C-alpha positions as YAML, in Angstrom:
chain: A
units: angstrom
residues:
- id: 1
  name: UNK
  ca: [35.63, 21.84, -58.56]
- id: 2
  name: UNK
  ca: [38.45, 19.43, -58.30]
- id: 3
  name: UNK
  ca: [39.92, 21.64, -55.45]
- id: 4
  name: UNK
  ca: [36.60, 21.50, -53.52]
- id: 5
  name: UNK
  ca: [36.07, 17.61, -53.93]
- id: 6
  name: UNK
  ca: [39.63, 17.15, -52.59]
- id: 7
  name: UNK
  ca: [38.83, 19.83, -49.65]
- id: 8
  name: UNK
  ca: [35.75, 17.61, -49.00]
- id: 9
  name: UNK
  ca: [37.60, 14.44, -49.19]
- id: 10
  name: UNK
  ca: [40.14, 15.80, -46.76]
- id: 11
  name: UNK
  ca: [37.81, 16.98, -44.21]
- id: 12
  name: UNK
  ca: [35.79, 13.85, -44.08]
- id: 13
  name: UNK
  ca: [39.15, 11.85, -43.51]
- id: 14
  name: UNK
  ca: [39.79, 14.22, -40.71]
- id: 15
  name: UNK
  ca: [36.25, 13.82, -39.15]
- id: 16
  name: UNK
  ca: [36.61, 10.08, -39.54]
- id: 17
  name: UNK
  ca: [40.05, 10.06, -37.69]
- id: 18
  name: UNK
  ca: [38.71, 12.31, -35.07]
- id: 19
  name: UNK
  ca: [35.72, 9.76, -34.50]
- id: 20
  name: UNK
  ca: [37.95, 6.94, -34.17]
- id: 21
  name: UNK
  ca: [40.49, 8.70, -31.81]
- id: 22
  name: UNK
  ca: [38.40, 9.69, -29.03]
- id: 23
  name: UNK
  ca: [40.09, 10.34, -25.96]
- id: 24
  name: UNK
  ca: [39.80, 11.33, -22.32]
- id: 25
  name: UNK
  ca: [42.09, 13.95, -20.28]
- id: 26
  name: UNK
  ca: [43.09, 13.93, -16.85]
- id: 27
  name: UNK
  ca: [45.15, 17.04, -15.85]
- id: 28
  name: UNK
  ca: [45.67, 19.13, -12.83]
- id: 29
  name: UNK
  ca: [48.29, 20.12, -10.30]
- id: 30
  name: UNK
  ca: [50.14, 18.32, -7.19]
- id: 31
  name: UNK
  ca: [51.57, 20.60, -4.81]
- id: 32
  name: UNK
  ca: [54.73, 19.63, -3.01]
- id: 33
  name: UNK
  ca: [55.63, 16.60, -5.19]
- id: 34
  name: UNK
  ca: [58.54, 18.39, -7.30]
- id: 35
  name: UNK
  ca: [60.68, 15.56, -8.90]
- id: 36
  name: UNK
  ca: [58.38, 12.87, -7.99]
- id: 37
  name: UNK
  ca: [56.83, 10.43, -10.68]
- id: 38
  name: UNK
  ca: [53.15, 10.44, -11.21]
- id: 39
  name: UNK
  ca: [51.75, 7.58, -12.52]
- id: 40
  name: UNK
  ca: [48.10, 7.10, -14.48]
- id: 41
  name: UNK
  ca: [46.93, 3.56, -14.05]
- id: 42
  name: UNK
  ca: [44.22, 1.65, -15.30]
- id: 43
  name: UNK
  ca: [42.28, -0.48, -12.79]
- id: 44
  name: UNK
  ca: [40.88, -3.29, -14.67]
- id: 45
  name: UNK
  ca: [39.32, -6.39, -13.62]
- id: 46
  name: UNK
  ca: [42.45, -8.43, -14.27]
- id: 47
  name: UNK
  ca: [44.59, -6.17, -12.21]
- id: 48
  name: UNK
  ca: [46.28, -2.58, -12.11]
- id: 49
  name: UNK
  ca: [48.16, -1.64, -15.34]
- id: 50
  name: UNK
  ca: [50.46, 1.55, -15.73]
- id: 51
  name: UNK
  ca: [49.30, 3.61, -18.97]
- id: 52
  name: UNK
  ca: [51.59, 6.75, -18.75]
- id: 53
  name: UNK
  ca: [53.92, 8.62, -16.17]
- id: 54
  name: UNK
  ca: [55.21, 12.03, -15.92]
- id: 55
  name: UNK
  ca: [57.89, 13.43, -13.46]
- id: 56
  name: UNK
  ca: [56.58, 16.38, -12.04]
- id: 57
  name: UNK
  ca: [58.38, 19.68, -12.00]
- id: 58
  name: UNK
  ca: [57.99, 22.49, -9.26]
- id: 59
  name: UNK
  ca: [54.69, 23.77, -10.40]
- id: 60
  name: UNK
  ca: [53.37, 20.19, -10.17]
- id: 61
  name: UNK
  ca: [51.27, 20.49, -13.25]
- id: 62
  name: UNK
  ca: [50.53, 17.20, -15.29]
- id: 63
  name: UNK
  ca: [48.44, 16.19, -17.92]
- id: 64
  name: UNK
  ca: [47.46, 12.86, -19.36]
- id: 65
  name: UNK
  ca: [45.60, 12.24, -22.63]
- id: 66
  name: UNK
  ca: [44.40, 8.67, -23.44]
- id: 67
  name: UNK
  ca: [42.05, 6.85, -25.81]
- id: 68
  name: UNK
  ca: [38.73, 7.00, -24.36]
- id: 69
  name: UNK
  ca: [37.49, 3.33, -23.31]
- id: 70
  name: UNK
  ca: [34.46, 1.70, -25.20]
- id: 71
  name: UNK
  ca: [32.62, 1.17, -21.79]
- id: 72
  name: UNK
  ca: [32.89, 2.98, -18.52]
- id: 73
  name: UNK
  ca: [36.21, 1.93, -16.88]
- id: 74
  name: UNK
  ca: [38.19, 2.79, -13.54]
- id: 75
  name: UNK
  ca: [41.70, 4.52, -13.30]
- id: 76
  name: UNK
  ca: [43.69, 5.98, -10.49]
- id: 77
  name: UNK
  ca: [46.34, 8.37, -10.33]
- id: 78
  name: UNK
  ca: [49.36, 6.73, -8.10]
- id: 79
  name: UNK
  ca: [52.06, 9.14, -6.47]
- id: 80
  name: UNK
  ca: [54.41, 6.67, -4.16]
- id: 81
  name: UNK
  ca: [52.12, 4.86, -2.01]
- id: 82
  name: UNK
  ca: [49.16, 7.34, -2.36]
- id: 83
  name: UNK
  ca: [46.61, 7.10, -5.05]
- id: 84
  name: UNK
  ca: [43.33, 8.87, -6.34]
- id: 85
  name: UNK
  ca: [40.55, 6.91, -7.93]
- id: 86
  name: UNK
  ca: [38.72, 8.41, -11.12]
- id: 87
  name: UNK
  ca: [36.23, 6.98, -13.48]
- id: 88
  name: UNK
  ca: [35.83, 7.65, -16.98]
- id: 89
  name: UNK
  ca: [32.54, 7.55, -18.66]
- id: 90
  name: UNK
  ca: [33.12, 8.99, -21.67]
- id: 91
  name: UNK
  ca: [35.39, 11.53, -23.68]
- id: 92
  name: UNK
  ca: [35.73, 14.07, -20.84]
- id: 93
  name: UNK
  ca: [38.12, 16.38, -18.97]
- id: 94
  name: UNK
  ca: [38.90, 15.76, -15.47]
- id: 95
  name: UNK
  ca: [40.84, 18.07, -13.46]
- id: 96
  name: UNK
  ca: [42.59, 16.97, -10.18]
- id: 97
  name: UNK
  ca: [44.04, 19.42, -7.53]
- id: 98
  name: UNK
  ca: [46.09, 17.60, -4.82]
- id: 99
  name: UNK
  ca: [48.42, 18.12, -1.86]
- id: 100
  name: UNK
  ca: [51.21, 16.23, -0.87]
- id: 101
  name: UNK
  ca: [52.00, 14.16, 1.49]
- id: 102
  name: UNK
  ca: [48.57, 12.86, 1.33]
- id: 103
  name: UNK
  ca: [46.98, 12.89, -2.06]
- id: 104
  name: UNK
  ca: [44.34, 10.32, -1.26]
- id: 105
  name: UNK
  ca: [42.74, 12.55, 1.46]
- id: 106
  name: UNK
  ca: [43.45, 15.87, 0.25]
- id: 107
  name: UNK
  ca: [42.38, 16.51, -3.09]
- id: 108
  name: UNK
  ca: [39.55, 18.24, -5.42]
- id: 109
  name: UNK
  ca: [38.07, 17.01, -8.64]
- id: 110
  name: UNK
  ca: [36.23, 18.92, -11.39]
- id: 111
  name: UNK
  ca: [34.72, 18.10, -14.76]
- id: 112
  name: UNK
  ca: [33.32, 14.80, -13.73]
- id: 113
  name: UNK
  ca: [30.07, 14.12, -11.50]
- id: 114
  name: UNK
  ca: [31.30, 10.58, -11.04]
- id: 115
  name: UNK
  ca: [34.89, 11.64, -9.91]
- id: 116
  name: UNK
  ca: [33.34, 13.82, -7.47]
- id: 117
  name: UNK
  ca: [31.14, 10.89, -6.13]
- id: 118
  name: UNK
  ca: [33.95, 8.52, -5.80]
- id: 119
  name: UNK
  ca: [35.87, 11.37, -3.89]
- id: 120
  name: UNK
  ca: [32.95, 11.37, -1.46]
- id: 121
  name: UNK
  ca: [32.74, 7.87, -1.05]
- id: 122
  name: UNK
  ca: [36.50, 7.50, -0.53]
- id: 123
  name: UNK
  ca: [36.40, 10.04, 2.14]
- id: 124
  name: UNK
  ca: [33.57, 8.25, 3.88]
- id: 125
  name: UNK
  ca: [35.30, 4.85, 3.66]
- id: 126
  name: UNK
  ca: [38.66, 6.54, 5.27]
- id: 127
  name: UNK
  ca: [36.31, 8.14, 7.96]
- id: 128
  name: UNK
  ca: [34.95, 4.77, 8.63]
- id: 129
  name: UNK
  ca: [38.44, 3.08, 8.70]
- id: 130
  name: UNK
  ca: [39.74, 5.49, 11.17]
- id: 131
  name: UNK
  ca: [36.68, 5.07, 13.21]
- id: 132
  name: UNK
  ca: [37.04, 1.29, 13.53]
- id: 133
  name: UNK
  ca: [40.70, 1.93, 14.46]
- id: 134
  name: UNK
  ca: [39.66, 4.07, 17.37]
- id: 135
  name: UNK
  ca: [37.05, 1.33, 18.61]
- id: 136
  name: UNK
  ca: [39.54, -1.44, 18.47]
- id: 137
  name: UNK
  ca: [41.91, 0.76, 20.74]
- id: 138
  name: UNK
  ca: [39.18, 1.71, 22.95]
- id: 139
  name: UNK
  ca: [40.40, 1.61, 26.50]
- id: 140
  name: UNK
  ca: [37.10, 0.69, 28.14]
- id: 141
  name: UNK
  ca: [35.10, -1.45, 25.61]
- id: 142
  name: UNK
  ca: [35.24, -5.34, 25.92]
- id: 143
  name: UNK
  ca: [35.49, -7.42, 22.96]
- id: 144
  name: UNK
  ca: [31.76, -7.97, 22.50]
- id: 145
  name: UNK
  ca: [31.12, -4.03, 22.78]
- id: 146
  name: UNK
  ca: [33.74, -3.39, 20.15]
- id: 147
  name: UNK
  ca: [32.35, -5.87, 17.70]
- id: 148
  name: UNK
  ca: [28.71, -4.71, 18.29]
- id: 149
  name: UNK
  ca: [29.87, -1.04, 17.66]
- id: 150
  name: UNK
  ca: [31.73, -1.64, 14.62]
- id: 151
  name: UNK
  ca: [28.92, -3.53, 13.38]
- id: 152
  name: UNK
  ca: [26.67, -0.24, 13.92]
- id: 153
  name: UNK
  ca: [29.14, 1.71, 12.24]
- id: 154
  name: UNK
  ca: [29.45, -0.57, 9.28]
- id: 155
  name: UNK
  ca: [25.52, -0.55, 9.01]
- id: 156
  name: UNK
  ca: [25.11, 3.17, 9.15]
- id: 157
  name: UNK
  ca: [27.78, 3.38, 6.53]
- id: 158
  name: UNK
  ca: [26.16, 0.81, 4.18]
- id: 159
  name: UNK
  ca: [22.70, 2.60, 4.55]
- id: 160
  name: UNK
  ca: [24.04, 6.07, 3.60]
- id: 161
  name: UNK
  ca: [25.97, 4.66, 0.56]
- id: 162
  name: UNK
  ca: [23.12, 2.29, -0.51]
- id: 163
  name: UNK
  ca: [20.50, 5.13, -0.58]
- id: 164
  name: UNK
  ca: [22.52, 8.19, -1.30]
- id: 165
  name: UNK
  ca: [24.75, 6.62, -3.89]
- id: 166
  name: UNK
  ca: [23.87, 3.15, -5.27]
- id: 167
  name: UNK
  ca: [19.96, 3.38, -5.55]
- id: 168
  name: UNK
  ca: [20.27, 7.02, -6.56]
- id: 169
  name: UNK
  ca: [22.00, 6.35, -9.82]
- id: 170
  name: UNK
  ca: [22.49, 2.59, -10.21]
- id: 171
  name: UNK
  ca: [23.87, 3.05, -13.69]
- id: 172
  name: UNK
  ca: [26.58, 5.30, -12.64]
- id: 173
  name: UNK
  ca: [30.21, 4.47, -12.23]
- id: 174
  name: UNK
  ca: [30.23, 5.51, -8.40]
- id: 175
  name: UNK
  ca: [27.46, 3.16, -7.88]
- id: 176
  name: UNK
  ca: [29.75, 0.27, -9.26]
- id: 177
  name: UNK
  ca: [32.45, 1.73, -7.33]
- id: 178
  name: UNK
  ca: [30.61, 1.70, -3.94]
- id: 179
  name: UNK
  ca: [29.65, -1.96, -4.21]
- id: 180
  name: UNK
  ca: [33.57, -2.89, -4.12]
- id: 181
  name: UNK
  ca: [34.50, -0.42, -1.08]
- id: 182
  name: UNK
  ca: [36.57, -2.34, 1.34]
- id: 183
  name: UNK
  ca: [37.16, -2.20, 4.98]
- id: 184
  name: UNK
  ca: [41.06, -3.42, 5.54]
- id: 185
  name: UNK
  ca: [40.98, -6.42, 3.17]
- id: 186
  name: UNK
  ca: [37.20, -7.13, 3.37]
- id: 187
  name: UNK
  ca: [34.48, -6.11, 1.10]
- id: 188
  name: UNK
  ca: [32.00, -3.84, 3.06]
- id: 189
  name: UNK
  ca: [28.88, -4.83, 0.73]
- id: 190
  name: UNK
  ca: [28.61, -8.71, 0.98]
- id: 191
  name: UNK
  ca: [26.87, -10.37, -1.95]
- id: 192
  name: UNK
  ca: [25.54, -13.32, 0.45]
- id: 193
  name: UNK
  ca: [23.80, -10.68, 2.46]
- id: 194
  name: UNK
  ca: [20.27, -10.45, 0.98]
- id: 195
  name: UNK
  ca: [20.00, -6.49, 1.74]
- id: 196
  name: UNK
  ca: [23.64, -6.25, -0.11]
- id: 197
  name: UNK
  ca: [22.52, -8.53, -2.91]
- id: 198
  name: UNK
  ca: [19.65, -6.10, -4.04]
- id: 199
  name: UNK
  ca: [22.03, -3.55, -4.35]
- id: 200
  name: UNK
  ca: [24.33, -5.64, -6.47]
- id: 201
  name: UNK
  ca: [21.18, -6.84, -8.42]
- id: 202
  name: UNK
  ca: [19.90, -3.28, -9.18]
- id: 203
  name: UNK
  ca: [23.47, -2.15, -10.42]
- id: 204
  name: UNK
  ca: [23.79, -5.28, -12.52]
- id: 205
  name: UNK
  ca: [20.18, -4.63, -14.25]
- id: 206
  name: UNK
  ca: [21.19, -1.10, -14.95]
- id: 207
  name: UNK
  ca: [24.45, -1.71, -16.35]
- id: 208
  name: UNK
  ca: [22.90, -4.56, -18.62]
- id: 209
  name: UNK
  ca: [20.58, -1.86, -19.68]
- id: 210
  name: UNK
  ca: [22.86, 1.05, -20.40]
- id: 211
  name: UNK
  ca: [26.19, -0.79, -20.99]
- id: 212
  name: UNK
  ca: [25.28, -4.07, -22.30]
- id: 213
  name: UNK
  ca: [28.23, -6.64, -23.25]
- id: 214
  name: UNK
  ca: [30.78, -4.63, -21.46]
- id: 215
  name: UNK
  ca: [33.44, -6.63, -19.23]
- id: 216
  name: UNK
  ca: [32.06, -4.60, -16.25]
- id: 217
  name: UNK
  ca: [28.71, -5.66, -17.08]
- id: 218
  name: UNK
  ca: [29.51, -9.23, -17.07]
- id: 219
  name: UNK
  ca: [31.28, -8.90, -14.02]
- id: 220
  name: UNK
  ca: [28.30, -7.48, -12.28]
- id: 221
  name: UNK
  ca: [25.96, -9.87, -13.82]
- id: 222
  name: UNK
  ca: [28.30, -12.85, -12.49]
- id: 223
  name: UNK
  ca: [28.46, -11.21, -9.04]
- id: 224
  name: UNK
  ca: [24.85, -10.96, -8.72]
- id: 225
  name: UNK
  ca: [24.24, -14.66, -9.88]
- id: 226
  name: UNK
  ca: [26.95, -16.09, -7.53]
- id: 227
  name: UNK
  ca: [25.33, -14.22, -4.58]
- id: 228
  name: UNK
  ca: [21.98, -15.49, -5.31]
- id: 229
  name: UNK
  ca: [23.52, -19.25, -5.78]
- id: 230
  name: UNK
  ca: [25.45, -18.65, -2.40]
- id: 231
  name: UNK
  ca: [22.13, -17.59, -0.93]
- id: 232
  name: UNK
  ca: [20.25, -20.52, -1.95]
- id: 233
  name: UNK
  ca: [23.15, -22.91, -0.95]
- id: 234
  name: UNK
  ca: [23.05, -21.56, 2.57]
- id: 235
  name: UNK
  ca: [19.28, -21.92, 2.67]
- id: 236
  name: UNK
  ca: [19.38, -25.48, 1.55]
- id: 237
  name: UNK
  ca: [22.50, -26.33, 3.79]
- id: 238
  name: UNK
  ca: [20.51, -25.59, 6.85]
- id: 239
  name: UNK
  ca: [18.05, -28.46, 5.78]
- id: 240
  name: UNK
  ca: [21.09, -30.77, 4.78]
- id: 241
  name: UNK
  ca: [24.39, -30.80, 6.78]
- id: 242
  name: UNK
  ca: [26.61, -33.88, 7.20]
- id: 243
  name: UNK
  ca: [28.83, -33.83, 10.12]
- id: 244
  name: UNK
  ca: [32.21, -35.19, 9.45]
- id: 245
  name: UNK
  ca: [32.08, -36.63, 13.16]
- id: 246
  name: UNK
  ca: [29.09, -38.46, 12.69]
- id: 247
  name: UNK
  ca: [29.21, -39.33, 9.07]
- id: 248
  name: UNK
  ca: [30.07, -42.99, 9.63]
- id: 249
  name: UNK
  ca: [26.62, -43.60, 11.29]
- id: 250
  name: UNK
  ca: [24.74, -41.80, 8.84]
- id: 251
  name: UNK
  ca: [22.53, -43.82, 6.09]
- id: 252
  name: UNK
  ca: [23.21, -42.46, 2.41]
- id: 253
  name: UNK
  ca: [21.17, -39.77, 1.11]
- id: 254
  name: UNK
  ca: [19.98, -40.97, -2.15]
- id: 255
  name: UNK
  ca: [20.59, -39.23, -5.42]
- id: 256
  name: UNK
  ca: [18.55, -39.61, -8.70]
- id: 257
  name: UNK
  ca: [20.16, -37.98, -11.74]
- id: 258
  name: UNK
  ca: [20.48, -38.71, -15.53]
- id: 259
  name: UNK
  ca: [23.37, -40.20, -17.12]
- id: 260
  name: UNK
  ca: [24.27, -39.23, -20.56]
- id: 261
  name: UNK
  ca: [22.05, -41.72, -22.36]
- id: 262
  name: UNK
  ca: [18.98, -40.11, -20.46]
- id: 263
  name: UNK
  ca: [18.53, -43.07, -18.12]
- id: 264
  name: UNK
  ca: [17.87, -42.40, -14.40]
- id: 265
  name: UNK
  ca: [20.55, -43.58, -12.07]
- id: 266
  name: UNK
  ca: [20.03, -43.67, -8.25]
- id: 267
  name: UNK
  ca: [23.09, -43.96, -5.88]
- id: 268
  name: UNK
  ca: [20.98, -46.61, -3.78]
- id: 269
  name: UNK
  ca: [20.89, -49.00, -6.90]
- id: 270
  name: UNK
  ca: [24.50, -49.91, -6.02]
- id: 271
  name: UNK
  ca: [23.49, -51.33, -2.71]
- id: 272
  name: UNK
  ca: [25.73, -54.27, -1.81]
- id: 273
  name: UNK
  ca: [28.71, -52.55, -3.40]
- id: 274
  name: UNK
  ca: [31.54, -50.70, -1.95]
- id: 275
  name: UNK
  ca: [30.95, -47.00, -3.79]
- id: 276
  name: UNK
  ca: [32.81, -43.97, -4.33]
- id: 277
  name: UNK
  ca: [30.77, -41.05, -4.46]
- id: 278
  name: UNK
  ca: [32.47, -38.71, -6.42]
- id: 279
  name: UNK
  ca: [31.61, -34.93, -7.25]
- id: 280
  name: UNK
  ca: [33.65, -33.86, -10.16]
- id: 281
  name: UNK
  ca: [33.80, -30.78, -13.01]
- id: 282
  name: UNK
  ca: [35.31, -32.22, -16.22]
- id: 283
  name: UNK
  ca: [36.12, -28.45, -16.93]
- id: 284
  name: UNK
  ca: [38.88, -28.50, -14.02]
- id: 285
  name: UNK
  ca: [42.33, -28.28, -14.91]
- id: 286
  name: UNK
  ca: [43.13, -31.39, -13.32]
- id: 287
  name: UNK
  ca: [40.24, -33.38, -14.36]
- id: 288
  name: UNK
  ca: [42.20, -35.60, -16.78]
- id: 289
  name: UNK
  ca: [44.68, -36.72, -14.05]
- id: 290
  name: UNK
  ca: [41.69, -37.29, -11.82]
- id: 291
  name: UNK
  ca: [39.70, -39.70, -14.01]
- id: 292
  name: UNK
  ca: [43.01, -41.66, -14.97]
- id: 293
  name: UNK
  ca: [43.44, -42.13, -11.10]
- id: 294
  name: UNK
  ca: [39.83, -43.11, -10.74]
- id: 295
  name: UNK
  ca: [40.15, -45.50, -13.66]
- id: 296
  name: UNK
  ca: [43.04, -47.31, -12.03]
- id: 297
  name: UNK
  ca: [41.40, -47.78, -8.97]
- id: 298
  name: UNK
  ca: [38.28, -49.05, -10.82]
- id: 299
  name: UNK
  ca: [40.06, -51.41, -12.89]
- id: 300
  name: UNK
  ca: [41.85, -52.76, -9.66]
- id: 301
  name: UNK
  ca: [38.89, -53.31, -7.56]
- id: 302
  name: UNK
  ca: [35.77, -53.45, -9.84]
- id: 303
  name: UNK
  ca: [35.78, -57.24, -9.88]
- id: 304
  name: UNK
  ca: [35.82, -57.58, -6.14]
- id: 305
  name: UNK
  ca: [32.68, -55.09, -5.82]
- id: 306
  name: UNK
  ca: [33.91, -51.62, -6.21]
- id: 307
  name: UNK
  ca: [31.76, -49.16, -7.83]
- id: 308
  name: UNK
  ca: [31.91, -45.33, -8.76]
- id: 309
  name: UNK
  ca: [29.10, -43.02, -8.91]
- id: 310
  name: UNK
  ca: [30.32, -39.95, -10.30]
- id: 311
  name: UNK
  ca: [28.21, -36.44, -10.12]
- id: 312
  name: UNK
  ca: [29.20, -33.94, -12.82]
- id: 313
  name: UNK
  ca: [28.48, -30.37, -11.85]
- id: 314
  name: UNK
  ca: [29.84, -28.93, -14.78]
- id: 315
  name: UNK
  ca: [28.26, -25.67, -16.35]
- id: 316
  name: UNK
  ca: [28.41, -27.01, -19.89]
- id: 317
  name: UNK
  ca: [26.37, -30.03, -20.05]
- id: 318
  name: UNK
  ca: [27.93, -30.78, -23.53]
- id: 319
  name: UNK
  ca: [31.34, -31.09, -22.23]
- id: 320
  name: UNK
  ca: [30.14, -33.43, -19.42]
- id: 321
  name: UNK
  ca: [28.53, -35.67, -22.24]
- id: 322
  name: UNK
  ca: [31.46, -35.78, -24.35]
- id: 323
  name: UNK
  ca: [33.90, -36.32, -21.34]
- id: 324
  name: UNK
  ca: [31.74, -39.25, -19.70]
- id: 325
  name: UNK
  ca: [31.12, -41.25, -22.73]
- id: 326
  name: UNK
  ca: [34.19, -43.83, -22.45]
- id: 327
  name: UNK
  ca: [33.94, -43.78, -18.84]
- id: 328
  name: UNK
  ca: [33.00, -47.42, -17.45]
- id: 329
  name: UNK
  ca: [31.36, -46.27, -14.12]
- id: 330
  name: UNK
  ca: [28.10, -44.47, -13.29]
- id: 331
  name: UNK
  ca: [28.57, -40.84, -14.49]
- id: 332
  name: UNK
  ca: [25.43, -38.60, -13.94]
- id: 333
  name: UNK
  ca: [24.71, -34.72, -14.25]
- id: 334
  name: UNK
  ca: [23.39, -32.44, -11.90]
- id: 335
  name: UNK
  ca: [22.22, -29.31, -13.52]
- id: 336
  name: UNK
  ca: [21.49, -27.23, -10.51]
- id: 337
  name: UNK
  ca: [23.94, -28.51, -7.89]
- id: 338
  name: UNK
  ca: [21.31, -29.73, -5.42]
- id: 339
  name: UNK
  ca: [23.40, -32.98, -4.80]
- id: 340
  name: UNK
  ca: [26.39, -30.65, -3.67]
- id: 341
  name: UNK
  ca: [24.06, -29.22, -1.12]
- id: 342
  name: UNK
  ca: [22.77, -32.38, 0.02]
- id: 343
  name: UNK
  ca: [26.13, -33.55, 0.88]
- id: 344
  name: UNK
  ca: [27.58, -30.33, 2.30]
- id: 345
  name: UNK
  ca: [30.05, -30.02, -0.38]
- id: 346
  name: UNK
  ca: [31.34, -26.54, -0.90]
- id: 347
  name: UNK
  ca: [33.71, -27.09, -3.77]
- id: 348
  name: UNK
  ca: [34.94, -29.73, -6.19]
- id: 349
  name: UNK
  ca: [36.38, -32.15, -6.53]
- id: 350
  name: UNK
  ca: [35.04, -33.97, -3.38]
- id: 351
  name: UNK
  ca: [34.34, -37.63, -2.76]
- id: 352
  name: UNK
  ca: [33.12, -39.97, -0.21]
- id: 353
  name: UNK
  ca: [33.11, -43.86, 0.53]
- id: 354
  name: UNK
  ca: [29.97, -45.70, 1.08]
- id: 355
  name: UNK
  ca: [29.84, -49.17, 2.47]
- id: 356
  name: UNK
  ca: [28.22, -52.21, 1.06]
- id: 357
  name: UNK
  ca: [25.25, -51.59, 3.65]
- id: 358
  name: UNK
  ca: [24.76, -48.25, 1.66]
- id: 359
  name: UNK
  ca: [25.85, -46.51, 4.79]
- id: 360
  name: UNK
  ca: [28.04, -43.30, 4.55]
- id: 361
  name: UNK
  ca: [31.44, -44.44, 5.72]
- id: 362
  name: UNK
  ca: [34.08, -41.53, 5.32]
- id: 363
  name: UNK
  ca: [34.60, -38.33, 3.34]
- id: 364
  name: UNK
  ca: [37.89, -37.27, 1.74]
- id: 365
  name: UNK
  ca: [39.22, -35.32, 4.45]
- id: 366
  name: UNK
  ca: [38.74, -38.23, 6.78]
- id: 367
  name: UNK
  ca: [41.16, -40.51, 4.76]
- id: 368
  name: UNK
  ca: [44.70, -40.40, 4.23]
- id: 369
  name: UNK
  ca: [44.79, -43.17, 1.71]
- id: 370
  name: UNK
  ca: [41.92, -43.84, -0.36]
- id: 371
  name: UNK
  ca: [42.93, -47.23, -1.99]
- id: 372
  name: UNK
  ca: [43.48, -48.55, 1.57]
- id: 373
  name: UNK
  ca: [40.19, -47.54, 2.75]
- id: 374
  name: UNK
  ca: [38.70, -49.28, -0.10]
- id: 375
  name: UNK
  ca: [40.50, -52.37, 0.35]
- id: 376
  name: UNK
  ca: [39.20, -52.38, 3.89]
- id: 377
  name: UNK
  ca: [35.62, -52.22, 2.71]
- id: 378
  name: UNK
  ca: [35.86, -54.62, 0.40]
...
């Protein structure tokens, strides 16, 4: 009986160890690559990392066995300046057979539908690149004809990939892979394009369902949200644009926002003062330095009629409230960023000067010395 119990305990331990050590394997052959080093790399969101390597012998055989990722992940086999993209969905064995000198465009894959689809997508991407290069060297096309032809090729490519890869299986790794295909250094799918954004949203929704909480799910989710925000900003910017060349002749666009105590503060309530309209985020790396510099200006010129109307666009409202408590000037909070749109501010920090007549005077790019400009207006 004692032996049976010990045997059962040993079996349970072995089972537990096997469950903890789930692995995936990538193996195969690279013809014509004797004495060259083949690398297995993880293509993470933060960059590419070498996991393992092997020096190939005359047969070109290789085999990598690694711990399986908790969520779908991307890897690549790299040989000199050539690489093969692969995706790992679970514990699986992926086989790769490739031939030098161009393994990227001359390989076969087995054991994984996702990797087969990625191979197809890579082939289509390479063909698009070659077609575009041919058009750029076309002897009889003028510039506009070349641009129109390239755009036509890209649209055909996107229609094919969207319908046959992305919408076909939005929860798959190859759908994710397709969204980030590039032409040169440019992404083919643009999250600011409404049609492309729908593809991003479809994949993000599916990954939220099937791979909740994973790093790549969060990446997709954030990419889709950023695209929606950019689209909204572009739409509103069509209505509110301030031309730098005409800014000195423009009346101020009023802002009505709450301060940390909940009191509504308007920009126009500072009429008669020289006002620095400052767009800021307290989460920025250089926030403390900016605040100190503004405090110096405020202390020097406040008694002469200088005011600051600072708009925080922090994502964390609590951070803004804590950071703005000790500030002597008006500091308000814009939860949805509409003030950025009204003043055509693509990024923070940014600032404008407003004169005593409540007229926009200059924005930051038009001022080489802010303090001197303040003194002029005072």
